[in-house]
Amino acid sequence: MSVRQTLTLTSKHQLWILSQFPRLASTNSWWSNVEMGPPDAILGVTEAFKRDTNPKKINLGVGAYRTDEGKPFVLESVKKAETLIANENLDKEYAPISGVLDFCQASAKLAFGDNSRVIKDQLYATVQGISGTGSLRIGATFLAKFFPGNKIIYLPNPSWGNHTPIMKHAGLDVKSYRYYDPKTCGFDFNGAKEDIEKIPENSIILFHACAHNPTGVDPRPEQWKELSAIVKKRKLFVFMDMAYQGFASGNIDEDAFAVRKFVEDKHNLILAQSYAKNMGLYGERVGAFTAVCEDKDEVERVMSQIKILIRPMYSNPPVHGARIAAKILNQADLRSIWLKEVKYMADRIITMRQQLVDNLKNNGSKKNWQHITDQIGMFCFTGLNQQQSERLIKDFSVYLTKDGRISMAGVTSKNNAYLANAMHEVTK
Amino acid sequence: MGLFSNIPTDPPIEVFHLTELFNQDANPLKVNLGIGVYQDENGRTLTLPVVRSVEQQMAQDLTLTKNYLKGTGLDAFCTACLKLVLGEQSPAIVENRACSIQSLSGTGAIRIGLDFLYRNGFRTAYVSSPTWGNHDSILQTVGFEVRKYRYWNKDKLTLDIDGLIADLEAAPKKSVILLHACAHNPTGCDPSREQWIRISDTCKSRELVPFFDMAYQGFSSGDLDQDAWAIRYFAHEAKHELFVAQSFAKNFSLYNERIGHLVGVFESRDIIPKFRTQMATIIRRNYSNPPAHGAYIVATILNNPTLYGEWKNNVRAMYERIHSMRQLFYNKLKQLGTPGTWEHIIQQTGMFAYTGLNPRQCQVLIQQHHIYIMSDGRINVCAITQRNADEVAQKFYEVITTISDDPKL
């Protein structure tokens, strides 16, 4: 068979043919049969965006905050903290497995509030985690090993794309409960309640504490209260994922409402926190995992076991980002600057949402776009279907994911009108 | 009652617990010979000056953002690290058959490397007897069956090369063999070049997968290239497909920034994209992407000739101090007339010395003499100083002469 003919066959055939010719085949390699991993869907959006030469192109796939100029934002409180830390000549010795102690304590206080019984009675087992992902992973691994009930975790539908792989890989089964209502682009409260009522007792349920990813749809406070009661009645174990505290409404206490309400209602929940967005610390991987415990004895047992889980993962966590976060949380002047900055980021996004709705109206759109301002946080489920999303990409160089999700971080006062026009064109 | 009120309290991890006990001890003469952290003559773990200055520069640099790194890490870091391990002229690098993935220090590199192997069907692994305490734990967590190959001959106080080869000869094909590239932890005893060649031949003929753990490049001989000799021989001359987990905790004194990388060397460049995408998947479901800070520091230093030179000198200085402390400790033991042979203290390399003390002797050292030592007799030579060498040697002498139910003599 000629070389040209071999090249037109499928790769499977090629491999077989090559294997018949030892001279050509890589017979000594262990890895000839290694499969190519699937490409990352979201990365694909960014790559297509980069290749596009349209000067008006907009990247709405980005999951990191951008300024109104479209630039990444390093917070002033972070820079100040970093300079102070650099001058303090702190050591580079291993942190404890559980991480920087100051950071862990401050993190628990931030989540639960200084006056919480959890803080006052020291009922939290908190460890530093590799941002939100790592903290979720610790929690999932801990549950897979020690949870005495059903090792099945119920996620809202839809949820962050990485939740399922993290949970499954840790050894939990994954199911879901209704959450997003595509008809209203809002919260399917009745659907959620119905589904949760049917979850078998002693199972695990995960909630996004605020700024649901990817929909931006959050329950209202009264709805959270009802959910807490139902979950209690069903004896479900609660896993809270809080990646946007402060970043959603601009107020850290308001955004922690659900977590604090559940704790008040005596759920001994577990919590994953991330500082990627609210402190802009993305690449420094700052997060925390907490288990709210019944008493100090349980705290001790749980801590001893979590450390054993962490050791074969990475031994102990990176300190740089945690030191920055701890300094900001614990030093009054830095904390004050940070609170203003996180409100500033949240406000910019809220403003962009409003402007987008106004611009859509100005374009003459007859559709109801209220969900854009009802939703909260970085992401917005526009309600555009797959074909409409594809048209946005193809015809207008507006890059988003096929589920109609846009990242508000990519919207600016300069591209807002163009975006509104494009959205109107594909939906009129 | 909470859901977790009845879970057991597991015993703490020995090496960290030892440090905790040490910290709680009020005795002014206490010495911590436990954890593998470099200490200077004053018992301090100082940050390298070259690291400090890079950090200060970074803090002032307004162009640096906190953007996520790729899951597989910072390219400038990975490219430089690959050269550090394999050498600038490595055929594997020139032919694009080698790849570096940033990791959470050495532990993280071993973990993701083993995750990759496991998901591609590898199931049996061999570790040296003895080995670093966490190797076993990581392997078991990933799901490997863990077997041992003979390594340390505690009667002769040397490498049991014949036992090692015999055990590898008996290993099933496709077994993953964890090898310490240099400065074996805990024994400090490394194969000679001839012995490495024998190990390589056996791995080849038995179709075993070499997985090197290199946590001490520069600490064994003082020379970075020399310490990487075994890896380079396996990759270039013997042409194995292999993996390397490297830590920069010790040789950059960046312990708590968790910076390291995993190297894969393959026969064909076609494997590289497959390897990278699989690593990206593994990393995504563990921690999404690695911390940036340590990567920027190491990348800046490795890619700048002046800083690189400064760093090499720092590593050489650490090596020389360790080397002289080995000699000092040996001299003191001999001066006291301590029973037994102690040549192994000066023949071993790297941070650790496997003293040969038994667990009972170690316990007494801790409890009565405030000398904190691991229960297998491993000591961190760095923690010995001009000031405490007499006292430490004296206390060793005492426990060896008064407790001998399991003599290593």
PDB file of N, CA and C in Angstrom, chain A residues 26 28-31 34-35 37 79 82 86-87 89-94 130 133 137 162 169 237 276-277 280 282-285 298 301 304-305 308 311-312 314-320, chain B residues 2-5 7-10 47 52 55-56 61 66 68 107 111 117 122 134 174 207 241 243 250 253 255-258 266-267 271 274 277-278 284-289 291-293:
ATOM      1  N   SER A  26       5.642   3.036  16.323  1.00  0.00           N
ATOM      2  CA  SER A  26       6.319   3.379  17.562  1.00  0.00           C
ATOM      3  C   SER A  26       5.982   2.270  18.557  1.00  0.00           C
ATOM      4  N   ASN A  28       7.693   0.756  20.824  1.00  0.00           N
ATOM      5  CA  ASN A  28       8.242   0.711  22.173  1.00  0.00           C
ATOM      6  C   ASN A  28       7.537   1.659  23.126  1.00  0.00           C
ATOM      7  N   SER A  29       6.628   2.434  22.603  1.00  0.00           N
ATOM      8  CA  SER A  29       6.013   3.425  23.478  1.00  0.00           C
ATOM      9  C   SER A  29       4.854   2.825  24.276  1.00  0.00           C
ATOM     10  N   TRP A  30       4.737   3.217  25.511  1.00  0.00           N
ATOM     11  CA  TRP A  30       3.615   2.821  26.341  1.00  0.00           C
ATOM     12  C   TRP A  30       2.346   3.527  25.905  1.00  0.00           C
ATOM     13  N   TRP A  31       2.504   4.634  25.201  1.00  0.00           N
ATOM     14  CA  TRP A  31       1.428   5.602  25.116  1.00  0.00           C
ATOM     15  C   TRP A  31       0.742   5.667  23.769  1.00  0.00           C
ATOM     16  N   VAL A  34      -2.998   5.963  24.049  1.00  0.00           N
ATOM     17  CA  VAL A  34      -3.552   7.000  24.916  1.00  0.00           C
ATOM     18  C   VAL A  34      -4.511   7.869  24.130  1.00  0.00           C
ATOM     19  N   GLU A  35      -5.691   8.043  24.701  1.00  0.00           N
ATOM     20  CA  GLU A  35      -6.720   8.838  24.032  1.00  0.00           C
ATOM     21  C   GLU A  35      -6.464  10.318  24.206  1.00  0.00           C
ATOM     22  N   GLY A  37      -7.727  13.822  25.199  1.00  0.00           N
ATOM     23  CA  GLY A  37      -8.791  14.300  26.086  1.00  0.00           C
ATOM     24  C   GLY A  37      -9.707  15.252  25.338  1.00  0.00           C
ATOM     25  N   LYS A  79      -2.798  45.006  46.289  1.00  0.00           N
ATOM     26  CA  LYS A  79      -1.444  45.535  46.033  1.00  0.00           C
ATOM     27  C   LYS A  79      -0.813  46.044  47.324  1.00  0.00           C
ATOM     28  N   GLU A  82       0.129  43.172  49.489  1.00  0.00           N
ATOM     29  CA  GLU A  82       1.298  42.484  48.944  1.00  0.00           C
ATOM     30  C   GLU A  82       2.592  43.216  49.241  1.00  0.00           C
ATOM     31  N   ALA A  86       5.631  41.777  51.379  1.00  0.00           N
ATOM     32  CA  ALA A  86       6.991  41.667  50.824  1.00  0.00           C
ATOM     33  C   ALA A  86       8.005  42.303  51.775  1.00  0.00           C
ATOM     34  N   ASN A  87       7.597  43.382  52.441  1.00  0.00           N
ATOM     35  CA  ASN A  87       8.519  44.060  53.359  1.00  0.00           C
ATOM     36  C   ASN A  87       8.606  43.405  54.724  1.00  0.00           C
ATOM     37  N   ASN A  89       9.164  40.380  55.166  1.00  0.00           N
ATOM     38  CA  ASN A  89      10.125  39.275  55.106  1.00  0.00           C
ATOM     39  C   ASN A  89       9.639  38.044  55.849  1.00  0.00           C
ATOM     40  N   LEU A  90       8.414  37.680  55.575  1.00  0.00           N
ATOM     41  CA  LEU A  90       7.856  36.500  56.227  1.00  0.00           C
ATOM     42  C   LEU A  90       8.551  35.244  55.722  1.00  0.00           C
ATOM     43  N   ASP A  91       8.458  34.174  56.522  1.00  0.00           N
ATOM     44  CA  ASP A  91       9.170  32.952  56.167  1.00  0.00           C
ATOM     45  C   ASP A  91       8.507  32.218  55.017  1.00  0.00           C
ATOM     46  N   LYS A  92       9.316  31.289  54.447  1.00  0.00           N
ATOM     47  CA  LYS A  92       8.798  30.439  53.380  1.00  0.00           C
ATOM     48  C   LYS A  92       8.641  29.006  53.877  1.00  0.00           C
ATOM     49  N   GLU A  93       8.609  28.825  55.200  1.00  0.00           N
ATOM     50  CA  GLU A  93       8.499  27.460  55.729  1.00  0.00           C
ATOM     51  C   GLU A  93       7.104  26.914  55.490  1.00  0.00           C
ATOM     52  N   TYR A  94       7.037  25.599  55.463  1.00  0.00           N
ATOM     53  CA  TYR A  94       5.759  24.950  55.221  1.00  0.00           C
ATOM     54  C   TYR A  94       4.663  25.511  56.123  1.00  0.00           C
ATOM     55  N   ILE A 130      -7.307  25.047  47.824  1.00  0.00           N
ATOM     56  CA  ILE A 130      -6.802  25.619  46.584  1.00  0.00           C
ATOM     57  C   ILE A 130      -7.982  26.292  45.885  1.00  0.00           C
ATOM     58  N   THR A 133     -12.350  25.468  43.770  1.00  0.00           N
ATOM     59  CA  THR A 133     -12.252  24.092  43.273  1.00  0.00           C
ATOM     60  C   THR A 133     -11.646  23.167  44.319  1.00  0.00           C
ATOM     61  N   ARG A 137     -13.274  20.109  46.389  1.00  0.00           N
ATOM     62  CA  ARG A 137     -12.680  18.785  46.282  1.00  0.00           C
ATOM     63  C   ARG A 137     -12.425  18.173  47.655  1.00  0.00           C
ATOM     64  N   ASN A 162     -17.915  22.335  36.437  1.00  0.00           N
ATOM     65  CA  ASN A 162     -16.892  21.517  37.094  1.00  0.00           C
ATOM     66  C   ASN A 162     -17.398  20.809  38.354  1.00  0.00           C
ATOM     67  N   HIS A 169     -15.419  12.354  40.664  1.00  0.00           N
ATOM     68  CA  HIS A 169     -14.051  11.877  40.811  1.00  0.00           C
ATOM     69  C   HIS A 169     -13.702  11.626  42.263  1.00  0.00           C
ATOM     70  N   PHE A 237     -28.191  16.760  54.042  1.00  0.00           N
ATOM     71  CA  PHE A 237     -26.946  17.364  54.482  1.00  0.00           C
ATOM     72  C   PHE A 237     -26.560  18.439  53.478  1.00  0.00           C
ATOM     73  N   ALA A 276     -11.263  34.108  44.635  1.00  0.00           N
ATOM     74  CA  ALA A 276     -10.803  34.411  43.279  1.00  0.00           C
ATOM     75  C   ALA A 276     -11.452  35.692  42.773  1.00  0.00           C
ATOM     76  N   LYS A 277     -12.769  35.786  42.904  1.00  0.00           N
ATOM     77  CA  LYS A 277     -13.485  36.932  42.336  1.00  0.00           C
ATOM     78  C   LYS A 277     -13.563  38.105  43.289  1.00  0.00           C
ATOM     79  N   GLY A 280     -10.233  39.330  43.658  1.00  0.00           N
ATOM     80  CA  GLY A 280      -9.461  39.346  42.419  1.00  0.00           C
ATOM     81  C   GLY A 280      -8.184  38.532  42.515  1.00  0.00           C
ATOM     82  N   TYR A 282      -7.615  35.421  41.705  1.00  0.00           N
ATOM     83  CA  TYR A 282      -7.750  34.250  40.830  1.00  0.00           C
ATOM     84  C   TYR A 282      -6.580  33.275  40.839  1.00  0.00           C
ATOM     85  N   GLY A 283      -5.472  33.713  40.298  1.00  0.00           N
ATOM     86  CA  GLY A 283      -4.336  32.810  40.081  1.00  0.00           C
ATOM     87  C   GLY A 283      -3.574  32.457  41.338  1.00  0.00           C
ATOM     88  N   GLU A 284      -3.896  33.095  42.453  1.00  0.00           N
ATOM     89  CA  GLU A 284      -3.183  32.762  43.691  1.00  0.00           C
ATOM     90  C   GLU A 284      -3.856  31.616  44.429  1.00  0.00           C
ATOM     91  N   ARG A 285      -5.068  31.231  43.943  1.00  0.00           N
ATOM     92  CA  ARG A 285      -5.739  30.049  44.457  1.00  0.00           C
ATOM     93  C   ARG A 285      -6.041  30.101  45.953  1.00  0.00           C
ATOM     94  N   GLU A 298     -16.032  17.190  67.952  1.00  0.00           N
ATOM     95  CA  GLU A 298     -16.245  16.850  66.547  1.00  0.00           C
ATOM     96  C   GLU A 298     -15.304  17.675  65.664  1.00  0.00           C
ATOM     97  N   ARG A 301     -11.951  15.923  65.653  1.00  0.00           N
ATOM     98  CA  ARG A 301     -11.925  14.699  64.850  1.00  0.00           C
ATOM     99  C   ARG A 301     -11.935  15.024  63.369  1.00  0.00           C
ATOM    100  N   SER A 304      -8.622  16.375  62.112  1.00  0.00           N
ATOM    101  CA  SER A 304      -7.566  15.361  61.982  1.00  0.00           C
ATOM    102  C   SER A 304      -7.750  14.572  60.701  1.00  0.00           C
ATOM    103  N   GLN A 305      -8.998  14.315  60.329  1.00  0.00           N
ATOM    104  CA  GLN A 305      -9.258  13.527  59.121  1.00  0.00           C
ATOM    105  C   GLN A 305      -9.051  14.335  57.843  1.00  0.00           C
ATOM    106  N   ILE A 308      -5.492  14.425  56.851  1.00  0.00           N
ATOM    107  CA  ILE A 308      -5.039  13.171  56.250  1.00  0.00           C
ATOM    108  C   ILE A 308      -5.460  13.090  54.785  1.00  0.00           C
ATOM    109  N   ARG A 311      -2.919  15.562  52.747  1.00  0.00           N
ATOM    110  CA  ARG A 311      -1.499  15.178  52.623  1.00  0.00           C
ATOM    111  C   ARG A 311      -1.166  14.480  51.307  1.00  0.00           C
ATOM    112  N   PRO A 312      -1.952  13.448  50.873  1.00  0.00           N
ATOM    113  CA  PRO A 312      -1.610  12.832  49.584  1.00  0.00           C
ATOM    114  C   PRO A 312      -2.091  13.605  48.359  1.00  0.00           C
ATOM    115  N   TYR A 314      -1.509  17.339  48.103  1.00  0.00           N
ATOM    116  CA  TYR A 314      -0.445  18.334  47.876  1.00  0.00           C
ATOM    117  C   TYR A 314       0.286  18.719  49.158  1.00  0.00           C
ATOM    118  N   SER A 315       0.111  17.962  50.197  1.00  0.00           N
ATOM    119  CA  SER A 315       0.785  18.135  51.498  1.00  0.00           C
ATOM    120  C   SER A 315       0.330  19.349  52.307  1.00  0.00           C
ATOM    121  N   ASN A 316       0.427  20.527  51.758  1.00  0.00           N
ATOM    122  CA  ASN A 316       0.044  21.750  52.475  1.00  0.00           C
ATOM    123  C   ASN A 316      -0.138  22.854  51.438  1.00  0.00           C
ATOM    124  N   PRO A 317      -0.921  23.907  51.764  1.00  0.00           N
ATOM    125  CA  PRO A 317      -1.318  24.855  50.719  1.00  0.00           C
ATOM    126  C   PRO A 317      -0.331  26.004  50.500  1.00  0.00           C
ATOM    127  N   PRO A 318      -0.451  26.706  49.346  1.00  0.00           N
ATOM    128  CA  PRO A 318       0.415  27.855  49.051  1.00  0.00           C
ATOM    129  C   PRO A 318       0.007  29.047  49.908  1.00  0.00           C
ATOM    130  N   VAL A 319       0.974  29.748  50.470  1.00  0.00           N
ATOM    131  CA  VAL A 319       0.615  30.783  51.446  1.00  0.00           C
ATOM    132  C   VAL A 319       0.393  32.171  50.883  1.00  0.00           C
ATOM    133  N   HIS A 320       1.000  32.478  49.738  1.00  0.00           N
ATOM    134  CA  HIS A 320       1.034  33.871  49.312  1.00  0.00           C
ATOM    135  C   HIS A 320      -0.339  34.525  49.302  1.00  0.00           C
TER     136      HIS A 320
ATOM    137  N   GLY B   2     -23.645  15.261  66.289  1.00  0.00           N
ATOM    138  CA  GLY B   2     -23.338  15.608  64.905  1.00  0.00           C
ATOM    139  C   GLY B   2     -23.155  14.342  64.082  1.00  0.00           C
ATOM    140  N   LEU B   3     -23.212  14.501  62.774  1.00  0.00           N
ATOM    141  CA  LEU B   3     -23.059  13.356  61.866  1.00  0.00           C
ATOM    142  C   LEU B   3     -21.690  12.709  61.979  1.00  0.00           C
ATOM    143  N   PHE B   4     -20.721  13.515  62.381  1.00  0.00           N
ATOM    144  CA  PHE B   4     -19.340  13.030  62.345  1.00  0.00           C
ATOM    145  C   PHE B   4     -18.753  12.849  63.738  1.00  0.00           C
ATOM    146  N   SER B   5     -19.660  12.794  64.748  1.00  0.00           N
ATOM    147  CA  SER B   5     -19.171  12.705  66.127  1.00  0.00           C
ATOM    148  C   SER B   5     -18.439  11.403  66.395  1.00  0.00           C
ATOM    149  N   ILE B   7     -16.609   9.635  64.096  1.00  0.00           N
ATOM    150  CA  ILE B   7     -15.486   9.241  63.236  1.00  0.00           C
ATOM    151  C   ILE B   7     -14.217   9.221  64.079  1.00  0.00           C
ATOM    152  N   PRO B   8     -13.291   8.329  63.723  1.00  0.00           N
ATOM    153  CA  PRO B   8     -12.083   8.229  64.551  1.00  0.00           C
ATOM    154  C   PRO B   8     -11.216   9.475  64.405  1.00  0.00           C
ATOM    155  N   THR B   9     -10.479   9.756  65.470  1.00  0.00           N
ATOM    156  CA  THR B   9      -9.428  10.768  65.354  1.00  0.00           C
ATOM    157  C   THR B   9      -8.199  10.010  64.896  1.00  0.00           C
ATOM    158  N   ASP B  10      -7.757  10.234  63.666  1.00  0.00           N
ATOM    159  CA  ASP B  10      -6.584   9.522  63.194  1.00  0.00           C
ATOM    160  C   ASP B  10      -5.327  10.114  63.819  1.00  0.00           C
ATOM    161  N   THR B  47      14.711  32.868  53.663  1.00  0.00           N
ATOM    162  CA  THR B  47      14.351  32.954  52.251  1.00  0.00           C
ATOM    163  C   THR B  47      15.598  33.363  51.487  1.00  0.00           C
ATOM    164  N   ARG B  52      13.768  36.961  47.521  1.00  0.00           N
ATOM    165  CA  ARG B  52      13.227  38.189  48.129  1.00  0.00           C
ATOM    166  C   ARG B  52      13.217  39.339  47.140  1.00  0.00           C
ATOM    167  N   GLU B  55      10.599  38.928  44.554  1.00  0.00           N
ATOM    168  CA  GLU B  55       9.268  39.163  45.128  1.00  0.00           C
ATOM    169  C   GLU B  55       8.964  40.628  45.283  1.00  0.00           C
ATOM    170  N   GLN B  56       9.971  41.361  45.713  1.00  0.00           N
ATOM    171  CA  GLN B  56       9.736  42.796  45.895  1.00  0.00           C
ATOM    172  C   GLN B  56       9.487  43.475  44.567  1.00  0.00           C
ATOM    173  N   ASP B  61       5.397  45.641  40.450  1.00  0.00           N
ATOM    174  CA  ASP B  61       5.149  45.574  39.011  1.00  0.00           C
ATOM    175  C   ASP B  61       3.671  45.730  38.698  1.00  0.00           C
ATOM    176  N   LYS B  66      -3.466  39.155  38.387  1.00  0.00           N
ATOM    177  CA  LYS B  66      -3.664  37.937  39.159  1.00  0.00           C
ATOM    178  C   LYS B  66      -4.425  36.911  38.331  1.00  0.00           C
ATOM    179  N   TYR B  68      -5.843  33.873  36.197  1.00  0.00           N
ATOM    180  CA  TYR B  68      -5.633  32.432  36.304  1.00  0.00           C
ATOM    181  C   TYR B  68      -4.486  32.008  35.383  1.00  0.00           C
ATOM    182  N   THR B 107       4.813  16.876  46.037  1.00  0.00           N
ATOM    183  CA  THR B 107       3.653  16.030  46.344  1.00  0.00           C
ATOM    184  C   THR B 107       2.638  16.094  45.216  1.00  0.00           C
ATOM    185  N   ARG B 111       1.352  13.185  42.656  1.00  0.00           N
ATOM    186  CA  ARG B 111      -0.068  12.853  42.657  1.00  0.00           C
ATOM    187  C   ARG B 111      -0.664  12.889  41.259  1.00  0.00           C
ATOM    188  N   LEU B 117      -1.166   7.874  35.235  1.00  0.00           N
ATOM    189  CA  LEU B 117      -0.815   6.473  35.003  1.00  0.00           C
ATOM    190  C   LEU B 117      -1.991   5.565  35.330  1.00  0.00           C
ATOM    191  N   PHE B 122      -2.332   1.628  34.485  1.00  0.00           N
ATOM    192  CA  PHE B 122      -1.226   1.117  35.290  1.00  0.00           C
ATOM    193  C   PHE B 122      -1.719   0.882  36.713  1.00  0.00           C
ATOM    194  N   ASN B 134       5.210   9.763  52.468  1.00  0.00           N
ATOM    195  CA  ASN B 134       3.983  10.084  51.742  1.00  0.00           C
ATOM    196  C   ASN B 134       3.834   9.320  50.414  1.00  0.00           C
ATOM    197  N   LYS B 174       5.053  -3.462  33.145  1.00  0.00           N
ATOM    198  CA  LYS B 174       4.233  -2.257  33.307  1.00  0.00           C
ATOM    199  C   LYS B 174       4.142  -1.791  34.762  1.00  0.00           C
ATOM    200  N   GLU B 207      10.415  -4.164  31.164  1.00  0.00           N
ATOM    201  CA  GLU B 207       9.364  -3.228  30.727  1.00  0.00           C
ATOM    202  C   GLU B 207       8.683  -2.542  31.903  1.00  0.00           C
ATOM    203  N   GLU B 241      10.915   5.813  28.286  1.00  0.00           N
ATOM    204  CA  GLU B 241       9.839   6.775  28.499  1.00  0.00           C
ATOM    205  C   GLU B 241       9.720   6.875  30.015  1.00  0.00           C
ATOM    206  N   PHE B 243       8.913   9.516  33.815  1.00  0.00           N
ATOM    207  CA  PHE B 243       8.307  10.686  34.454  1.00  0.00           C
ATOM    208  C   PHE B 243       9.238  11.188  35.548  1.00  0.00           C
ATOM    209  N   LYS B 250      12.843  22.789  48.503  1.00  0.00           N
ATOM    210  CA  LYS B 250      14.132  22.880  49.185  1.00  0.00           C
ATOM    211  C   LYS B 250      15.147  23.719  48.449  1.00  0.00           C
ATOM    212  N   SER B 253      14.102  27.157  48.498  1.00  0.00           N
ATOM    213  CA  SER B 253      13.569  27.549  49.809  1.00  0.00           C
ATOM    214  C   SER B 253      12.186  28.183  49.654  1.00  0.00           C
ATOM    215  N   TYR B 255       9.273  26.477  50.215  1.00  0.00           N
ATOM    216  CA  TYR B 255       8.424  25.427  50.777  1.00  0.00           C
ATOM    217  C   TYR B 255       6.951  25.737  50.699  1.00  0.00           C
ATOM    218  N   ASN B 256       6.568  26.905  51.228  1.00  0.00           N
ATOM    219  CA  ASN B 256       5.138  27.152  51.401  1.00  0.00           C
ATOM    220  C   ASN B 256       4.449  27.773  50.192  1.00  0.00           C
ATOM    221  N   GLU B 257       5.176  27.958  49.070  1.00  0.00           N
ATOM    222  CA  GLU B 257       4.484  28.464  47.890  1.00  0.00           C
ATOM    223  C   GLU B 257       4.076  27.321  46.954  1.00  0.00           C
ATOM    224  N   ARG B 258       4.477  26.096  47.295  1.00  0.00           N
ATOM    225  CA  ARG B 258       4.018  24.892  46.596  1.00  0.00           C
ATOM    226  C   ARG B 258       4.316  24.936  45.104  1.00  0.00           C
ATOM    227  N   PHE B 266       8.486  11.094  26.342  1.00  0.00           N
ATOM    228  CA  PHE B 266       7.835  10.066  25.539  1.00  0.00           C
ATOM    229  C   PHE B 266       8.646   9.743  24.309  1.00  0.00           C
ATOM    230  N   GLU B 267       8.320   8.627  23.704  1.00  0.00           N
ATOM    231  CA  GLU B 267       9.058   8.205  22.532  1.00  0.00           C
ATOM    232  C   GLU B 267       8.717   9.059  21.327  1.00  0.00           C
ATOM    233  N   ILE B 271       2.497  12.022  21.379  1.00  0.00           N
ATOM    234  CA  ILE B 271       1.878  11.751  22.681  1.00  0.00           C
ATOM    235  C   ILE B 271       1.659  13.042  23.476  1.00  0.00           C
ATOM    236  N   LYS B 274      -1.788  14.639  23.735  1.00  0.00           N
ATOM    237  CA  LYS B 274      -2.709  13.763  24.463  1.00  0.00           C
ATOM    238  C   LYS B 274      -2.417  13.834  25.958  1.00  0.00           C
ATOM    239  N   THR B 277      -3.693  17.207  27.403  1.00  0.00           N
ATOM    240  CA  THR B 277      -5.141  17.332  27.599  1.00  0.00           C
ATOM    241  C   THR B 277      -5.603  16.456  28.759  1.00  0.00           C
ATOM    242  N   GLN B 278      -5.011  15.295  28.893  1.00  0.00           N
ATOM    243  CA  GLN B 278      -5.383  14.444  30.030  1.00  0.00           C
ATOM    244  C   GLN B 278      -4.965  15.095  31.341  1.00  0.00           C
ATOM    245  N   ARG B 284      -8.130  19.913  36.421  1.00  0.00           N
ATOM    246  CA  ARG B 284      -9.376  20.666  36.516  1.00  0.00           C
ATOM    247  C   ARG B 284     -10.254  20.144  37.654  1.00  0.00           C
ATOM    248  N   ARG B 285     -10.336  18.816  37.771  1.00  0.00           N
ATOM    249  CA  ARG B 285     -11.239  18.263  38.785  1.00  0.00           C
ATOM    250  C   ARG B 285     -10.609  18.193  40.174  1.00  0.00           C
ATOM    251  N   ASN B 286      -9.336  18.590  40.281  1.00  0.00           N
ATOM    252  CA  ASN B 286      -8.677  18.627  41.582  1.00  0.00           C
ATOM    253  C   ASN B 286      -8.577  20.038  42.131  1.00  0.00           C
ATOM    254  N   TYR B 287      -8.045  20.960  41.306  1.00  0.00           N
ATOM    255  CA  TYR B 287      -7.867  22.320  41.806  1.00  0.00           C
ATOM    256  C   TYR B 287      -7.915  23.373  40.700  1.00  0.00           C
ATOM    257  N   SER B 288      -8.353  22.991  39.521  1.00  0.00           N
ATOM    258  CA  SER B 288      -8.531  23.860  38.350  1.00  0.00           C
ATOM    259  C   SER B 288      -7.241  24.394  37.733  1.00  0.00           C
ATOM    260  N   ASN B 289      -6.442  25.104  38.488  1.00  0.00           N
ATOM    261  CA  ASN B 289      -5.181  25.653  37.958  1.00  0.00           C
ATOM    262  C   ASN B 289      -4.260  25.954  39.136  1.00  0.00           C
ATOM    263  N   PRO B 291      -1.215  27.682  41.706  1.00  0.00           N
ATOM    264  CA  PRO B 291      -0.945  29.027  42.224  1.00  0.00           C
ATOM    265  C   PRO B 291       0.180  29.694  41.446  1.00  0.00           C
ATOM    266  N   ALA B 292       0.007  30.973  41.176  1.00  0.00           N
ATOM    267  CA  ALA B 292       0.923  31.684  40.283  1.00  0.00           C
ATOM    268  C   ALA B 292       2.212  32.150  40.939  1.00  0.00           C
ATOM    269  N   HIS B 293       2.127  32.506  42.215  1.00  0.00           N
ATOM    270  CA  HIS B 293       3.227  33.252  42.834  1.00  0.00           C
ATOM    271  C   HIS B 293       4.580  32.552  42.718  1.00  0.00           C
TER     272      HIS B 293
END
